[in-house]
Structures are given as structure tokens and as C-alpha cells.
C-alpha positions as protocol buffer text, in pm:
chain_id: "A"
residue {
  index: 1
  type: MET
  ca { x: 0 y: 0 z: 0 }
}
residue {
  index: 2
  type: ARG
  ca { x: 273 y: 246 z: 98 }
}
residue {
  index: 3
  type: ALA
  ca { x: 472 y: 177 z: -219 }
}
residue {
  index: 4
  type: SER
  ca { x: 168 y: 243 z: -438 }
}
residue {
  index: 5
  type: VAL
  ca { x: 100 y: 575 z: -261 }
}
residue {
  index: 6
  type: ILE
  ca { x: 461 y: 680 z: -311 }
}
residue {
  index: 7
  type: TRP
  ca { x: 440 y: 576 z: -677 }
}
residue {
  index: 8
  type: LEU
  ca { x: 124 y: 787 z: -723 }
}
residue {
  index: 9
  type: LEU
  ca { x: 295 y: 1087 z: -565 }
}
residue {
  index: 10
  type: ILE
  ca { x: 607 y: 1047 z: -782 }
}
residue {
  index: 11
  type: LEU
  ca { x: 411 y: 1009 z: -1107 }
}
residue {
  index: 12
  type: PRO
  ca { x: 321 y: 1381 z: -1148 }
}
residue {
  index: 13
  type: ILE
  ca { x: 679 y: 1480 z: -1061 }
}
residue {
  index: 14
  type: ARG
  ca { x: 812 y: 1256 z: -1336 }
}
residue {
  index: 15
  type: ALA
  ca { x: 550 y: 1396 z: -1576 }
}
residue {
  index: 16
  type: TYR
  ca { x: 665 y: 1749 z: -1489 }
}
residue {
  index: 17
  type: ARG
  ca { x: 1028 y: 1652 z: -1553 }
}
residue {
  index: 18
  type: LEU
  ca { x: 938 y: 1495 z: -1887 }
}
residue {
  index: 19
  type: ILE
  ca { x: 688 y: 1751 z: -2019 }
}
residue {
  index: 20
  type: LEU
  ca { x: 734 y: 2092 z: -1855 }
}
residue {
  index: 21
  type: SER
  ca { x: 1092 y: 2103 z: -1735 }
}
residue {
  index: 22
  type: PRO
  ca { x: 1249 y: 2111 z: -2084 }
}
residue {
  index: 23
  type: TRP
  ca { x: 1033 y: 2413 z: -2171 }
}
residue {
  index: 24
  type: LEU
  ca { x: 1100 y: 2601 z: -1847 }
}
residue {
  index: 25
  type: GLY
  ca { x: 1473 y: 2550 z: -1850 }
}
residue {
  index: 26
  type: HIS
  ca { x: 1708 y: 2437 z: -1578 }
}
residue {
  index: 27
  type: SER
  ca { x: 1698 y: 2718 z: -1327 }
}
residue {
  index: 28
  type: CYS
  ca { x: 1688 y: 2543 z: -991 }
}
residue {
  index: 29
  type: ARG
  ca { x: 1884 y: 2721 z: -718 }
}
residue {
  index: 30
  type: PHE
  ca { x: 1968 y: 2399 z: -538 }
}
residue {
  index: 31
  type: GLN
  ca { x: 2159 y: 2084 z: -610 }
}
residue {
  index: 32
  type: PRO
  ca { x: 1991 y: 1834 z: -647 }
}
residue {
  index: 33
  type: SER
  ca { x: 1703 y: 2001 z: -827 }
}
residue {
  index: 34
  type: CYS
  ca { x: 1370 y: 2029 z: -649 }
}
residue {
  index: 35
  type: SER
  ca { x: 1211 y: 1749 z: -852 }
}
residue {
  index: 36
  type: VAL
  ca { x: 1499 y: 1510 z: -781 }
}
residue {
  index: 37
  type: TYR
  ca { x: 1486 y: 1613 z: -414 }
}
residue {
  index: 38
  type: ALA
  ca { x: 1110 y: 1542 z: -402 }
}
residue {
  index: 39
  type: ILE
  ca { x: 1146 y: 1193 z: -550 }
}
residue {
  index: 40
  type: GLU
  ca { x: 1434 y: 1108 z: -318 }
}
residue {
  index: 41
  type: ALA
  ca { x: 1250 y: 1243 z: -12 }
}
residue {
  index: 42
  type: LEU
  ca { x: 939 y: 1039 z: -94 }
}
residue {
  index: 43
  type: GLU
  ca { x: 1139 y: 722 z: -152 }
}
residue {
  index: 44
  type: THR
  ca { x: 1355 y: 771 z: 160 }
}
residue {
  index: 45
  type: HIS
  ca { x: 1105 y: 904 z: 414 }
}
residue {
  index: 46
  type: GLY
  ca { x: 770 y: 782 z: 286 }
}
residue {
  index: 47
  type: PRO
  ca { x: 463 y: 976 z: 176 }
}
residue {
  index: 48
  type: LEU
  ca { x: 392 y: 1201 z: 476 }
}
residue {
  index: 49
  type: ARG
  ca { x: 739 y: 1311 z: 579 }
}
residue {
  index: 50
  type: GLY
  ca { x: 852 y: 1310 z: 215 }
}
residue {
  index: 51
  type: LEU
  ca { x: 575 y: 1551 z: 118 }
}
residue {
  index: 52
  type: TRP
  ca { x: 655 y: 1770 z: 418 }
}
residue {
  index: 53
  type: LEU
  ca { x: 1025 y: 1786 z: 326 }
}
residue {
  index: 54
  type: THR
  ca { x: 933 y: 1862 z: -35 }
}
residue {
  index: 55
  type: LEU
  ca { x: 703 y: 2148 z: 68 }
}
residue {
  index: 56
  type: LEU
  ca { x: 974 y: 2294 z: 290 }
}
residue {
  index: 57
  type: ARG
  ca { x: 1221 y: 2275 z: 3 }
}
residue {
  index: 58
  type: LEU
  ca { x: 981 y: 2447 z: -237 }
}
residue {
  index: 59
  type: VAL
  ca { x: 930 y: 2728 z: 15 }
}
residue {
  index: 60
  type: ARG
  ca { x: 1309 y: 2774 z: 38 }
}
residue {
  index: 61
  type: CYS
  ca { x: 1338 y: 2792 z: -341 }
}
residue {
  index: 62
  type: ASN
  ca { x: 1276 y: 3162 z: -397 }
}
residue {
  index: 63
  type: PRO
  ca { x: 1477 y: 3459 z: -527 }
}
residue {
  index: 64
  type: TRP
  ca { x: 1562 y: 3576 z: -173 }
}
residue {
  index: 65
  type: GLY
  ca { x: 1651 y: 3232 z: -40 }
}
residue {
  index: 66
  type: ARG
  ca { x: 1982 y: 3059 z: -31 }
}
residue {
  index: 67
  type: SER
  ca { x: 2121 y: 2823 z: -291 }
}
residue {
  index: 68
  type: GLY
  ca { x: 2374 y: 2542 z: -322 }
}
residue {
  index: 69
  type: TYR
  ca { x: 2395 y: 2181 z: -213 }
}
residue {
  index: 70
  type: ASP
  ca { x: 2088 y: 2076 z: -12 }
}
residue {
  index: 71
  type: PRO
  ca { x: 2053 y: 1697 z: 17 }
}
residue {
  index: 72
  type: VAL
  ca { x: 1758 y: 1505 z: 159 }
}
residue {
  index: 73
  type: PRO
  ca { x: 1821 y: 1453 z: 532 }
}
residue {
  index: 74
  type: PRO
  ca { x: 1898 y: 1096 z: 637 }
}
residue {
  index: 75
  type: VAL
  ca { x: 1641 y: 883 z: 816 }
}
residue {
  index: 76
  type: THR
  ca { x: 1673 y: 914 z: 1191 }
}
residue {
  index: 77
  type: ASN
  ca { x: 1523 y: 704 z: 1466 }
}
residue {
  index: 78
  type: ARG
  ca { x: 1291 y: 937 z: 1655 }
}
residue {
  index: 79
  type: LYS
  ca { x: 1234 y: 701 z: 1948 }
}
residue {
  index: 80
  type: THR
  ca { x: 1425 y: 798 z: 2257 }
}
residue {
  index: 81
  type: SER
  ca { x: 1521 y: 554 z: 2528 }
}
residue {
  index: 82
  type: ARG
  ca { x: 1436 y: 641 z: 2886 }
}
């Protein structure tokens, strides 16, 4: 189930990369590009956290924001031992 949800979320990103991206040009401020980042975030972190990380990245991608290398954060274990 989770894999099919991730696949459905990645499908429009791949369509964008295939259809619109060649017309818009390669003008991403970050490395990897936002579409590559989104696919990697979804595959690494799953649908919910992957979408959240993608939205945060898109908000950072603006003319007044920073630029450069911005990889997907690694998976961390959020459980703490007491």
C-alpha cells in the first residue's frame, strides 16, 4: 500500500520533468534540483514526511533564499530511550 501511494505521488513529478521542465529550463537554485529532491524524499522518508520535506524545500526555493547543495536529510530514529 505504501509503495503504491509513493508511486502515485512520484508520477506527477516525473511527468513534470518529462513535459514541462524542458520548456521552463534548468533554473533550480539547489543541487539536487527540487524534482529530484522530491522523488528522493518520498522514496527515503515515505509519503507524509517526504511531502513535508518537499514542501519545505519548495518554500526555500525563492529569489531571496539561499542556494547550493541541499541533500535530503537521512532517516533518523525518533524514538528515545528512557
